[in-house]
Short mmCIF file of C-alpha atoms in Angstrom, two decimals:
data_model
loop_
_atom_site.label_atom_id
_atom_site.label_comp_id
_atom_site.label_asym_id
_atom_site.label_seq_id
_atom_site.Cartn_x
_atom_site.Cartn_y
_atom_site.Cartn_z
CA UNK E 1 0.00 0.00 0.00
CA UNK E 2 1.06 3.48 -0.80
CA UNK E 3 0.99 5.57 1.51
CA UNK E 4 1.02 9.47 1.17
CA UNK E 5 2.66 11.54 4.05
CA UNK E 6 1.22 14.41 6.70
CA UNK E 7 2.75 17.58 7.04
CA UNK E 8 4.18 16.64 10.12
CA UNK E 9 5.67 13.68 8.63
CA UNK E 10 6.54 15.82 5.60
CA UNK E 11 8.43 18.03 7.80
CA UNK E 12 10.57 15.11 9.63
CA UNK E 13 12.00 14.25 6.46
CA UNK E 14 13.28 17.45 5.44
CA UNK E 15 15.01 17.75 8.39
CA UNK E 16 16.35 14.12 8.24
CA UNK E 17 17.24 14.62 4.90
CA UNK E 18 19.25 17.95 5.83
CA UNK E 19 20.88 15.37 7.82
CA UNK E 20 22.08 13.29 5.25
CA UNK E 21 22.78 16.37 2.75
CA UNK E 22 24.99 17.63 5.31
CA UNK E 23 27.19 14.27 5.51
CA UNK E 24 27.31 13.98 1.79
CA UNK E 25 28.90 17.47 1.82
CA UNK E 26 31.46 16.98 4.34
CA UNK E 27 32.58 13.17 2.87
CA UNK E 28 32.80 15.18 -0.33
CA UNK E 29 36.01 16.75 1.43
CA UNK E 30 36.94 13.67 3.15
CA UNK E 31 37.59 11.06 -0.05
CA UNK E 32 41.01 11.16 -1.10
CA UNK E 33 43.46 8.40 -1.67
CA UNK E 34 44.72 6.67 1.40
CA UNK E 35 41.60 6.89 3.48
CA UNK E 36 39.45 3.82 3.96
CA UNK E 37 35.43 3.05 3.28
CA UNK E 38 35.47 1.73 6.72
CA UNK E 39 36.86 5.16 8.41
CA UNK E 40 33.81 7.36 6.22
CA UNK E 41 31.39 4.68 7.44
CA UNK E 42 32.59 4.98 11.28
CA UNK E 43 32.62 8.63 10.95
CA UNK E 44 28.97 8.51 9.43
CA UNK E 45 27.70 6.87 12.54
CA UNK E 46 29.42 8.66 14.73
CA UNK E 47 28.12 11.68 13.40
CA UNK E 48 24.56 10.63 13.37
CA UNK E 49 24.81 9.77 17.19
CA UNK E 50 26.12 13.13 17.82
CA UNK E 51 22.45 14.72 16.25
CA UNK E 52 20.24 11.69 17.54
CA UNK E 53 19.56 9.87 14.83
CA UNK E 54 20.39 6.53 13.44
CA UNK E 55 21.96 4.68 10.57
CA UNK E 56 18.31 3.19 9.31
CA UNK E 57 19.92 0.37 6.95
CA UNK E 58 22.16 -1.22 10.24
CA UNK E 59 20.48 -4.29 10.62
CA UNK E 60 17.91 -4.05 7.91
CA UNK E 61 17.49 -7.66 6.98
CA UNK E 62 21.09 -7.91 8.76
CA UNK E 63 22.68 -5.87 7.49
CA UNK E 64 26.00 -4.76 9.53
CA UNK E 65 27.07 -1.17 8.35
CA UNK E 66 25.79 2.43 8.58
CA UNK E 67 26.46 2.73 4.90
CA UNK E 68 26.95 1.11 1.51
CA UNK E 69 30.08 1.92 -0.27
CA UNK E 70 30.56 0.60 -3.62
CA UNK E 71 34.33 1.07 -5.31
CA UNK E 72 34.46 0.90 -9.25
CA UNK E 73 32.47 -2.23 -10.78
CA UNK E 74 30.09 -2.88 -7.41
CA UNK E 75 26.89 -1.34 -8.68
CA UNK E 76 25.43 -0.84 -4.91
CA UNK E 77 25.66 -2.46 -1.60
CA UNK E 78 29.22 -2.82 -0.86
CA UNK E 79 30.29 -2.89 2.44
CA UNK E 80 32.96 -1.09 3.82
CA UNK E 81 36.31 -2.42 4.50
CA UNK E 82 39.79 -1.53 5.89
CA UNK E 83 41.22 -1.50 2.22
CA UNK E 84 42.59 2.16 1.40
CA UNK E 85 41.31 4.15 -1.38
CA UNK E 86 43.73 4.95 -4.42
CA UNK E 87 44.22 7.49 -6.99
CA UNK E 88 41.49 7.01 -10.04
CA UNK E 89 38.95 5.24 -8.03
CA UNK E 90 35.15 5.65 -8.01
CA UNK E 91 33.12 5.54 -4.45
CA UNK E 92 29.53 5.54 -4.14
CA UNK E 93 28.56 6.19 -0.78
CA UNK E 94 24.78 5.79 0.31
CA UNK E 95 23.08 5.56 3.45
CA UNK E 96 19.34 5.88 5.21
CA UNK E 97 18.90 8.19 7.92
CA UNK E 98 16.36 7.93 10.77
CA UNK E 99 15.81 11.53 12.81
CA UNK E 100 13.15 11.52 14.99
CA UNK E 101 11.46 8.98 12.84
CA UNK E 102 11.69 10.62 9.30
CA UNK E 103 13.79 8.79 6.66
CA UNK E 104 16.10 10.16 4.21
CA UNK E 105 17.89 8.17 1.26
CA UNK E 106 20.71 9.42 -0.43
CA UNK E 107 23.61 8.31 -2.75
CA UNK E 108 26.50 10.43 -4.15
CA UNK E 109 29.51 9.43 -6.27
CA UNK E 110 33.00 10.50 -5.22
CA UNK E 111 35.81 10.46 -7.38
CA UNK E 112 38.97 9.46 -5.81
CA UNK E 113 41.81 12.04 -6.71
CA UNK E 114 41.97 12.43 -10.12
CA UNK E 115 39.72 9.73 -12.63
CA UNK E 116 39.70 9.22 -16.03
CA UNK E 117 37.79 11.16 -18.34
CA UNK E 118 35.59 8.38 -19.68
CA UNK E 119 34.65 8.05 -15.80
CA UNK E 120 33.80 12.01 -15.40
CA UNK E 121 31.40 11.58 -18.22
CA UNK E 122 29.62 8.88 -16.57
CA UNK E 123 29.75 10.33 -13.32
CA UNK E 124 28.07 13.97 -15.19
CA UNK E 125 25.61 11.71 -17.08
CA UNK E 126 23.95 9.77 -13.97
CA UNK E 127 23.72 13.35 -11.95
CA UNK E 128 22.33 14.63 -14.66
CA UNK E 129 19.97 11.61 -15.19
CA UNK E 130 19.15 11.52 -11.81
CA UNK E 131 17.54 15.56 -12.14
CA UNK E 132 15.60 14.72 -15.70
CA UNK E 133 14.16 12.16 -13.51
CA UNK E 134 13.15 14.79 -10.82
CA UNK E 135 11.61 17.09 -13.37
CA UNK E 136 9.76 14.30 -14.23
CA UNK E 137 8.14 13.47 -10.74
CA UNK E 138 5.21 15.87 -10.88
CA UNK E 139 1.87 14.78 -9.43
CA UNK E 140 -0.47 13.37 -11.94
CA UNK E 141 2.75 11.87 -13.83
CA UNK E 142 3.28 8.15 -14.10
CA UNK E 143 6.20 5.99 -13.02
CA UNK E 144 7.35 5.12 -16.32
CA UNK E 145 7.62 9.27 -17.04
CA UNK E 146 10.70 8.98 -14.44
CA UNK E 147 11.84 5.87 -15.71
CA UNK E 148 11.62 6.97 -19.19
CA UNK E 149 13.31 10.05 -18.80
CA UNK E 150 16.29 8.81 -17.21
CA UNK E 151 16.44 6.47 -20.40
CA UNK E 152 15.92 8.45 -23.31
CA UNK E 153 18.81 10.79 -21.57
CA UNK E 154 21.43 7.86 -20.78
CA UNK E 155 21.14 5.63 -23.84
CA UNK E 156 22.52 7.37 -26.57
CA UNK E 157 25.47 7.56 -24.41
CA UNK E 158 25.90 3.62 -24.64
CA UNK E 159 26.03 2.75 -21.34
CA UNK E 160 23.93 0.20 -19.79
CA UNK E 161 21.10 1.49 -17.04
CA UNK E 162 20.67 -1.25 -14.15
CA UNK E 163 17.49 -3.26 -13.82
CA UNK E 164 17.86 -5.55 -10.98
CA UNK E 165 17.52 -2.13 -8.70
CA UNK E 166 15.40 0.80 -8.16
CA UNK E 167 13.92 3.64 -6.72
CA UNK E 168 11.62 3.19 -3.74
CA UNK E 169 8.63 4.70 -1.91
CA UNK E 170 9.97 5.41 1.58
CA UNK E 171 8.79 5.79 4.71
CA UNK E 172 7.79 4.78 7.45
CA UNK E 173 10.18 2.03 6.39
CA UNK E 174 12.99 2.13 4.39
CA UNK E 175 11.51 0.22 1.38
CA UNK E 176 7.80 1.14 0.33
CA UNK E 177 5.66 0.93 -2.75
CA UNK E 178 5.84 1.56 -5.12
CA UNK E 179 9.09 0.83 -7.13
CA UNK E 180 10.71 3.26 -9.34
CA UNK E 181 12.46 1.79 -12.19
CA UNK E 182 14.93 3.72 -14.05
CA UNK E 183 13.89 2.95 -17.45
CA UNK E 184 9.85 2.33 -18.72
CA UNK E 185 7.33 4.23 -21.24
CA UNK E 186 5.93 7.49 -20.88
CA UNK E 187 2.29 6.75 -18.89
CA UNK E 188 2.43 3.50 -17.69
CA UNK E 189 2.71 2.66 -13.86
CA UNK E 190 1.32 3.68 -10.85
CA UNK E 191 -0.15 7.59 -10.48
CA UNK E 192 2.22 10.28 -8.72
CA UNK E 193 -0.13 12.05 -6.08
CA UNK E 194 0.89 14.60 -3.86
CA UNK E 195 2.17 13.64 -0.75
CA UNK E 196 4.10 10.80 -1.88
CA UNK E 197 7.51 10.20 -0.77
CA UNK E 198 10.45 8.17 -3.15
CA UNK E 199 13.45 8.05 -3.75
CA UNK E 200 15.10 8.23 -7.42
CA UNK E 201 18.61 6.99 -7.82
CA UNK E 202 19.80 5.63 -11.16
CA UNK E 203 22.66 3.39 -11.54
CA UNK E 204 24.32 3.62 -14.67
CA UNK E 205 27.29 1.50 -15.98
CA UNK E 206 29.95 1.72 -18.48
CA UNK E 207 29.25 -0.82 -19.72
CA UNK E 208 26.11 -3.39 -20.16
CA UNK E 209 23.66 -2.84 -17.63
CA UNK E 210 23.13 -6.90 -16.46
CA UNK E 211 24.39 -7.40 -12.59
CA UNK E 212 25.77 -10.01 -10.54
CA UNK E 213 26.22 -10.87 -6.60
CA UNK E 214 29.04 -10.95 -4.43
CA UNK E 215 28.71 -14.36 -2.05
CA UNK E 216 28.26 -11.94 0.78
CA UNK E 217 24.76 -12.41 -0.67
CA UNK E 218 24.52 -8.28 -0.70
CA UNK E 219 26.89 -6.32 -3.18
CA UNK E 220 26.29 -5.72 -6.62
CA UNK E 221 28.90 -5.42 -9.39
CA UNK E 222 28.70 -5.32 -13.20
CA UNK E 223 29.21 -8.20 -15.37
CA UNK E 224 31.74 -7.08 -17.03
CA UNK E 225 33.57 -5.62 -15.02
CA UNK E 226 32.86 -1.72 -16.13
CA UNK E 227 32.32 1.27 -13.91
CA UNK E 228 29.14 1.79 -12.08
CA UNK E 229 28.05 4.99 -10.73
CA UNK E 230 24.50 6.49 -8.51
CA UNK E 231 23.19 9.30 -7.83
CA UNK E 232 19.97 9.59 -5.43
CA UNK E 233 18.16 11.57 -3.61
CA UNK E 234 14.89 11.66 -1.65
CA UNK E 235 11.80 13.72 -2.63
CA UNK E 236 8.44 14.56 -1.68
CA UNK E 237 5.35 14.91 -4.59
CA UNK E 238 3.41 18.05 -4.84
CA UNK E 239 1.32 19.74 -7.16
CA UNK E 240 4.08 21.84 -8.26
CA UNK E 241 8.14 20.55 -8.36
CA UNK E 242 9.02 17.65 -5.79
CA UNK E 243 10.83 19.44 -2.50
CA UNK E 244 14.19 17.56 -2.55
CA UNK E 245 14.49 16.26 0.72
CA UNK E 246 18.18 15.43 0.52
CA UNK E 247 19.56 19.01 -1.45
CA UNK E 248 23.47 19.69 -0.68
CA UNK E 249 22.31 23.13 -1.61
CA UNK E 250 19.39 23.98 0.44
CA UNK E 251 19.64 26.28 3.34
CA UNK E 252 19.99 25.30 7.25
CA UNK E 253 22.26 22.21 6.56
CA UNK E 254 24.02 20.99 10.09
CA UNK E 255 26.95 22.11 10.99
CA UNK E 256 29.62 19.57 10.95
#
């Protein structure tokens, strides 16, 4: 069941989501060769005990971390690990934040020092994807007008859009209905109606879009070995543009 949120809730996730805006902007000046997924994902939780909230994915379905963070060809889900960083590679870093009992969902990609310039195209194209998407999530729209958005911009790029994942209703759980796909046809899916909270994050690859699993049973990775690369945020449906929950740039961020 969908369900569409109250103001009150409404107002939860915002600040929830400033939450999570604010960490994105500070591990945006912590990535750098030499430091280690595990030390961003011990300073994310420590950071969200500071404000009183909690890392919402630790121990969802058992899951062990406060964040996902996928290096190079893992698509999403991979944990963190005591492995440094190094010059030319590609981090992903998303995590679920619970403040006061309003979620926020948000991936960013991190280059690593300097990458390749094949990899800062990909990296522009799936922000870039991820906001025709947004301009697409209008009450009264469809699913497959996100979806279909995000497609018609990536394809003629060549690079392959992921299937096995997608977007998400959210709250009061981390995964709701309904699904959002990041591919489909103009008008088909479920109605957008105001009050309706989801998350868009495409996951684009290099290279083909098919995935496979890790044996931890939980990380992603292309097939073939390519680049993957996400970019999501969490948003609210009105009957004008979507408020973007999880907006580096919007005003009264935390402090950290």
């Amino acid at each position: 069941m969908i369900q569409r949120k109250s103001e009150r809730e409404i107002e939860l996730m915002k600040e929830a989501g400033k939450l999570v805006a604010s960490l994105h902007r500070k591990l945006a000046t912590m990535v750098q060769p030499g430091i280690t997924t595990m030390e961003l994902d011990e300073f994310v939780e420590k950071t969200l005990k500071k404000f009183g909230a909690t890392a919402a994915q630790k121990g969802y379905h058992g899951y062990e971390y406060a964040t996902c963070a996928s290096v190079n060809d893992e698509i999403c889900h991979g944990f963190p690990r005591k492995k440094p960083l190094k010059e030319g590679d590609l981090l992903t870093m998303d995590f679920v934040v619970d403040l006061n009992g309003g979620l926020a969902d948000s991936a960013w990609t991190y280059p690593v020092g300097e990458v390749s310039e094949d990899i800062k195209q990909l990296n522009r194209v799936t922000k870039e994807a991820l906001y025709k998407g947004i301009e697409a999530a209008k009450s009264g729209n469809r699913v497959g007008d996100i979806g279909a958005a995000i497609q018609s911009y990536v394809e003629p790029y060549g690079y392959g859009i992921v299937r096995d994942f997608a977007g998400h209703g959210i709250g009061p759980t981390i995964h709701e209905e309904p699904n959002i796909p990041h591919f489909g046809q103009p008008g088909r899916g479920k109605r957008l109606k105001e009050g309706m909270a989801i998350t868009i994050e495409p996951m684009i690859n290099m290279g083909v879009w098919q995935s496979k699993m890790d044996d931890n049973g939980w990380t992603a990775r292309t097939q073939d070995g390519s680049i993957s690369t996400q970019y999501e945020h969490t948003l609210v449906i009105t009957n004008d543009k979507p408020i973007i929950t999880t907006d580096q740039s919007q005003p009264g961020l935390f402090d950290l």
